[in-house]
C-alpha positions in Angstrom: -60.3 -34.9 -84.0 -57.8 -34.0 -81.3 -56.7 -31.1 -79.8 -53.0 -29.7 -80.5 -51.4 -28.1 -77.4 -50.0 -24.7 -78.3 -45.7 -24.6 -77.4 -44.9 -22.0 -74.7 -42.1 -20.0 -76.1 -40.8 -18.4 -72.8 -39.4 -14.9 -73.2 -37.0 -12.6 -71.1 -36.5 -8.6 -70.7 -34.9 -5.9 -68.9 -34.9 -2.5 -68.3 -32.0 -0.5 -66.6 -32.2 2.9 -65.0 -28.2 3.0 -64.7 -25.4 5.7 -63.9 -24.1 5.8 -67.1 -27.6 7.3 -68.9 -29.6 8.3 -65.5 -28.3 11.2 -63.1 -28.3 10.5 -59.3 -31.6 12.5 -59.2 -33.9 10.2 -61.2 -31.9 6.6 -60.1 -33.3 7.3 -56.3 -36.6 7.6 -57.5 -36.6 4.4 -58.5 -34.7 2.8 -55.9 -36.8 -0.4 -54.8 -36.8 -1.8 -51.5 -37.6 -5.2 -50.6 -41.2 -4.8 -49.8 -42.0 -2.7 -53.1 -40.2 -5.5 -55.0 -43.3 -7.4 -53.8 -45.7 -5.1 -54.2 -44.5 -4.1 -57.8 -44.5 -7.7 -58.9 -48.2 -8.0 -58.1 -49.0 -4.8 -59.7 -47.4 -5.6 -62.7 -49.4 -9.1 -62.7 -52.5 -7.4 -62.7 -51.8 -5.4 -66.0 -49.9 -8.2 -67.5 -49.4 -12.0 -66.4 -45.8 -12.4 -66.2 -44.1 -15.5 -65.1 -41.3 -14.2 -62.8 -39.3 -10.9 -61.9 -35.7 -10.1 -60.4 -35.5 -6.2 -59.5 -31.7 -5.2 -58.6 -31.4 -2.0 -56.9 -28.2 -0.3 -55.8 -26.6 3.2 -55.5 -25.6 3.0 -59.4 -28.7 1.2 -61.2 -32.0 0.1 -60.7 -32.6 -3.3 -63.2 -36.0 -5.2 -63.7 -35.4 -8.5 -65.1 -38.7 -10.1 -66.2 -40.2 -13.3 -67.9 -43.2 -14.0 -69.7 -44.8 -16.9 -72.0 -46.7 -17.1 -75.9 -46.1 -13.6 -76.5 -43.3 -14.2 -79.4 -43.1 -11.0 -81.8 -44.7 -8.4 -78.8 -41.7 -7.9 -77.0 -42.2 -3.9 -77.5 -45.9 -3.9 -76.2 -44.8 -5.7 -73.4 -41.9 -3.2 -72.4 -44.1 -0.6 -73.0 -46.5 -2.0 -70.4 -44.1 -2.6 -67.7 -42.5 1.1 -68.3 -46.0 2.3 -67.8 -46.3 0.5 -64.8 -43.1 1.2 -63.4 -44.0 5.2 -63.6 -47.5 4.8 -62.4 -45.8 2.7 -59.2 -43.1 5.1 -58.5 -45.2 8.4 -59.3 -42.9 9.6 -61.2 -44.6 12.2 -63.4 -41.6 13.2 -65.8 -40.8 11.5 -69.0 -38.6 8.4 -68.0 -37.6 6.9 -71.7 -34.2 9.3 -71.9 -33.2 7.1 -68.6 -34.0 3.7 -69.3 -32.3 1.0 -71.5 -34.3 -1.4 -72.7 -33.5 -4.9 -73.6 -34.8 -8.1 -75.3 -33.8 -11.7 -76.1 -31.8 -13.9 -74.7 -28.3 -13.1 -76.6 -28.7 -9.5 -75.3 -29.6 -9.5 -71.9 -27.3 -12.3 -70.7 -24.3 -9.8 -72.3 -25.4 -7.4 -70.3 -26.1 -9.5 -67.3 -23.0 -11.7 -67.4 -21.0 -7.9 -68.2 -22.4 -7.0 -65.2 -21.6 -9.3 -62.6 -17.8 -9.6 -63.8 -17.4 -6.0 -63.1 -17.4 -4.7 -66.6 -20.8 -2.6 -66.3 -19.7 -1.3 -62.8 -18.8 2.2 -62.4 -16.1 1.1 -60.9 -14.3 -1.6 -62.8 -14.1 -5.0 -61.3 -15.5 -4.3 -58.2 -17.0 -7.2 -56.3 -20.0 -5.6 -54.3 -21.9 -6.5 -57.4 -21.4 -10.1 -57.1 -23.5 -10.3 -53.7 -26.1 -7.6 -54.8 -26.9 -9.8 -57.5 -26.9 -12.9 -55.6 -29.5 -10.8 -53.1 -31.8 -9.9 -55.6 -32.0 -13.6 -57.4 -32.3 -15.2 -53.8 -34.8 -12.8 -52.7 -37.1 -13.4 -56.0 -36.4 -17.2 -55.6 -37.5 -17.0 -51.7 -40.4 -15.2 -52.5 -41.5 -17.6 -55.7 -41.5 -14.9 -58.2 -38.6 -16.7 -60.1 -39.5 -18.0 -63.4 -37.2 -21.0 -65.1 -35.7 -18.7 -67.6 -34.7 -16.2 -65.1 -33.3 -18.9 -63.0 -30.7 -20.4 -65.3 -29.8 -16.7 -66.6 -28.7 -15.9 -62.7 -27.2 -19.1 -62.1 -25.1 -18.6 -65.3 -24.4 -15.6 -64.1 -22.4 -16.6 -61.2 -20.6 -19.0 -63.1 -19.7 -16.6 -65.6 -18.4 -14.3 -63.0 -16.3 -16.9 -61.4 -14.8 -17.5 -64.4 -13.6 -13.9 -64.9 -12.1 -13.2 -61.7 -10.2 -16.5 -61.4 -9.0 -16.4 -64.9 -8.1 -12.9 -65.0 -7.1 -9.8 -62.9 -9.8 -7.9 -63.4 -10.6 -7.3 -59.7 -6.7 -7.3 -58.6 -6.5 -4.0 -56.7 -9.6 -2.9 -58.3 -11.2 0.5 -56.5 -14.6 0.3 -54.8 -16.9 3.4 -54.9 -15.9 3.7 -51.0 -12.3 3.8 -51.9 -12.9 6.4 -54.8 -14.5 8.7 -52.2 -11.7 8.2 -50.0 -9.4 9.1 -52.2 -11.4 12.3 -53.5 -11.3 13.3 -49.5 -7.8 13.0 -49.6 -7.3 15.4 -52.4 -9.7 18.0 -51.2 -8.3 17.8 -47.4 -5.6 16.9 -45.2 -7.4 14.1 -43.9 -4.9 12.8 -41.2 -5.6 16.7 -39.4 -9.5 16.6 -40.0 -12.2 14.8 -37.8 -14.9 12.6 -39.6 -18.2 11.6 -39.2 -19.6 8.2 -40.8 -23.1 8.0 -41.1 -24.5 4.2 -41.4 -23.2 0.4 -40.8 -23.8 -1.1 -44.2 -21.4 -2.4 -46.3 -20.3 0.9 -48.4 -19.8 2.6 -45.1 -17.7 0.0 -43.5 -15.2 -0.2 -46.5 -15.1 3.3 -46.3 -14.1 3.3 -42.9 -11.6 0.3 -43.4 -9.9 2.6 -46.6 -9.9 5.7 -44.0 -8.0 2.9 -41.0 -5.5 1.9 -43.9 -4.6 6.1 -44.2 -3.8 5.8 -40.5 -7.0 8.0 -39.9 -8.0 7.6 -36.2 -10.0 10.5 -35.4 -13.0 8.7 -36.7 -16.8 8.8 -35.2 -19.5 6.4 -36.1 -23.3 6.7 -36.2 -26.3 4.8 -37.3 -29.8 4.5 -36.9 -29.8 1.1 -35.1 -27.0 2.2 -32.3 -26.1 -1.0 -31.1 -25.0 -2.0 -34.7 -22.9 1.4 -34.8 -21.4 0.4 -31.4 -20.7 -2.8 -32.2 -18.8 -1.6 -35.3 -17.3 1.1 -33.9 -16.2 -1.0 -30.6 -14.3 -3.4 -33.1 -12.3 -0.9 -34.8 -11.7 1.0 -31.4 -13.4 4.0 -32.9 -15.6 6.7 -31.3 -19.2 6.0 -31.2 -22.4 8.6 -31.1 -26.1 8.0 -30.7 -28.1 8.8 -33.7 -30.5 11.0 -32.3 -27.5 13.0 -31.5 -25.3 12.8 -34.4 -26.0 16.6 -35.7 -25.0 18.2 -32.6 -21.8 16.6 -33.2 -21.3 18.5 -36.4 -19.9 21.8 -34.7 -16.9 19.4 -34.2 -16.3 17.6 -37.4 -14.6 18.9 -40.9 -16.1 15.7 -43.1 -19.2 13.8 -42.9 -20.0 10.8 -45.2 -23.4 9.2 -45.2 -24.0 5.9 -46.7 -27.7 4.6 -45.6 -30.6 2.9 -46.6 -32.9 5.6 -45.8 -35.7 6.4 -48.3 -35.5 10.2 -47.4 -32.6 12.5 -46.7 -31.0 12.8 -43.3 -30.4 16.2 -43.2 -31.8 19.4 -44.7 -30.7 22.4 -46.6 -32.1 24.5 -43.8 -30.5 22.2 -40.8 -26.9 22.6 -42.7 -27.4 26.5 -43.3 -28.1 26.7 -39.4 -25.0 24.2 -38.7 -22.6 26.7 -40.7 -23.8 29.8 -38.9 -22.6 28.0 -35.5 -19.8 26.7 -37.4 -18.8 30.7 -38.1 -18.6 29.2 -41.9 -15.9 27.0 -41.0 -15.5 24.7 -44.4 -17.4 21.3 -44.4 -17.3 18.7 -46.5 -20.2 16.5 -47.2 -20.0 12.9 -49.2 -23.1 11.2 -50.2 -22.6 7.7 -51.0 -26.9 6.9 -50.8 -29.3 5.9 -53.3 -31.9 7.8 -52.5 -29.8 10.5 -51.5 -29.2 11.1 -47.8 -28.4 15.1 -48.0 -30.6 17.5 -50.1 -28.7 18.4 -53.2 -28.8 22.0 -53.1 -26.7 22.0 -50.0 -24.0 22.4 -52.0 -24.9 26.2 -52.5 -24.3 27.1 -48.7 -21.4 29.2 -48.3 -18.6 27.2 -47.1 -20.1 23.5 -47.7 -18.8 21.1 -50.5 -20.8 18.3 -51.1 -19.8 15.3 -53.1 -22.1 12.8 -54.7 -21.8 9.5 -55.6 -22.1 10.8 -59.7 -18.8 12.8 -58.5 -16.5 9.9 -58.5 -16.5 9.3 -62.4 -13.3 11.0 -63.2 -11.3 8.8 -60.8 -13.5 5.8 -62.3 -12.4 6.5 -65.9 -8.7 6.5 -64.8 -9.5 2.6 -63.1 -11.1 1.7 -66.8 -8.1 2.6 -68.4 -5.6 0.9 -66.3 -7.9 -2.3 -66.6 -8.2 -2.1 -70.2 -6.0 -5.3 -71.2 -7.8 -7.7 -68.4 -11.0 -6.1 -69.7 -10.6 -7.5 -73.2 -9.6 -11.2 -71.4 -12.9 -10.6 -69.4 -15.1 -10.2 -72.9 -13.6 -13.6 -74.4 -14.8 -15.5 -71.4 -18.2 -14.2 -71.4 -18.6 -14.5 -75.1 -18.2 -18.1 -74.4 -20.7 -18.4 -71.5 -23.5 -16.1 -74.0 -23.0 -19.0 -76.5 -23.7 -21.6 -74.0 -27.1 -19.7 -72.7 -28.1 -19.0 -76.0 -27.6 -23.0 -77.0 -29.6 -23.9 -73.6 -32.5 -21.3 -74.2 -32.8 -22.3 -77.8 -32.9 -25.8 -77.1 -35.5 -25.2 -74.6 -37.7 -23.2 -77.0 -37.7 -26.0 -79.5 -38.5 -28.5 -76.6 -42.3 -27.9 -76.2 -43.0 -27.8 -80.0 -41.0 -31.2 -80.5 -43.3 -33.0 -77.8 -46.3 -31.4 -79.6 -45.4 -33.1 -82.9 -44.6 -35.9 -81.5 -47.8 -36.1 -80.2 -49.4 -35.3 -83.2 -47.6 -37.8 -85.6 -48.6 -40.5 -83.3 -52.5 -39.5 -83.1 -52.3 -39.7 -87.3 -50.7 -43.1 -87.0 -53.4 -44.4 -84.6 -56.1 -42.6 -87.1 -54.7 -44.3 -89.9 -53.5 -47.6 -88.8 -55.2 -51.0 -90.0 -58.6 -51.9 -88.2 -58.0 -54.1 -84.8 -57.3 -58.0 -85.6 -58.1 -60.9 -82.8 -57.4 -63.6 -85.1 -55.8 -65.7 -82.5 -53.0 -63.3 -82.2 -52.2 -61.4 -78.7 -54.1 -58.2 -78.0 -51.9 -55.4 -75.7 -53.7 -53.2 -73.3 -54.4 -50.7 -75.5 -56.1 -52.7 -78.4 -53.6 -53.4 -80.5 -51.7 -56.6 -81.4 -48.3 -57.0 -80.3 -47.1 -57.0 -84.1 -49.2 -54.1 -85.0 -47.6 -52.2 -81.8 -44.3 -52.8 -83.0 -44.6 -51.9 -86.4 -46.5 -48.9 -85.3 -43.9 -47.8 -82.7 -41.2 -48.0 -85.7 -43.3 -46.1 -87.8 -43.8 -43.2 -84.9 -40.2 -43.3 -84.3 -38.8 -42.9 -88.3 -41.3 -39.9 -88.8 -41.1 -38.1 -85.6 -37.4 -38.2 -85.7 -37.4 -37.3 -89.1 -39.4 -34.1 -88.4 -37.6 -33.1 -85.4 -34.0 -33.3 -87.5 -35.4 -31.1 -90.3 -37.1 -28.5 -88.0 -33.6 -28.3 -86.1 -31.7 -27.9 -89.1 -35.0 -25.2 -90.2 -34.7 -23.5 -87.0 -31.1 -23.6 -86.7 -31.1 -25.5 -83.5 -34.1 -23.0 -82.0 -31.7 -19.9 -82.7 -34.0 -18.5 -85.6 -37.1 -16.9 -84.2 -38.9 -16.6 -87.2 -38.8 -19.8 -88.3 -39.7 -21.3 -84.6 -43.0 -19.0 -85.2 -43.6 -20.3 -88.8 -43.0 -23.9 -87.0 -45.5 -22.9 -84.4 -48.1 -21.9 -86.9 -48.0 -24.9 -89.2 -48.6 -27.3 -86.5 -51.1 -25.6 -84.6 -54.2 -26.7 -85.4 -56.5 -24.7 -83.2 
């Protein structure tokens, strides 16, 4: 009697809450700070033993990539467990299902991720910020040791895919960013060369906004940030004015436009504050641009007379024009992505077979040992495991031929591991427990 080790089938899943189906009011509820990523992983692990997680949180999406083992055929149940954990952790009382996309299986998830890093799933097609955002999410999980082997491989393959697409297409050439789109919309609404502009935040989006304004020869820009030193340093490098964060709201009486882009988890300016400000401004027109998730500006502010509010979702018209402009490059990118999807699928299918093959070889070896000839010692040398040298040689030949034959047949029957139903049957045939 011996024990057969069950093969472990590693599976991955994805929950995506993105700008295509989810408004900013929902997306901001599911934004994750780094500390929350660890907390959520631990929270889920108490409900269900996952083997890895990567959480991407940007202004346009929150995506949860997760990995788990030995639950073939239970993908839907596991998805519902993680969705339940998500709404509980974020204390979201309304229905999330209409705003979340579910994906399972290596092909669907690799296609989504490879398109995303190549800029095809971004609000702004071809934009390059998503590359750094994905790398930050990946390396955070790796550093915190919450990254499983399949997630590690799929993300590394995505970095390779993104680089290949950008090197062999013009998808990013002249691509607009969210910051660029915001500046273009501001230009249409105002004579920005005659406007005074306040920029709140010194993150990547805010810096890009300022650079686009400077390209348009706008110099009347004032910068503030919750960390005064960061704002002052960046302002000095571009010869801009700087105002301390504790005093920036007093500056509203002097400006025409304010662009907010910070990582604050709560609004920085309220309805009542803007209402009071507008009275002091004598209802002089004010444009507020909110490029943050969660939002920095309360949404109902747009109802105040004289206030024009542009949120990140208000950039879609300009984005659609950008998509049409890049259509031919998108088709080239899709072909490159398809090749990388095929490579990854072959790798994961081979990996799914690996454990089964090793277990089958062990089982064949044990069966041959049980049914081999009795040990003989008539003057013949005995090896360390009790077999004569001749018997050991015959044993090895039989084991090699029989196990190799079985492995070949299994590879054919399962299409090199791609046929998940066949994989499940193979598991049942060779599982004697």
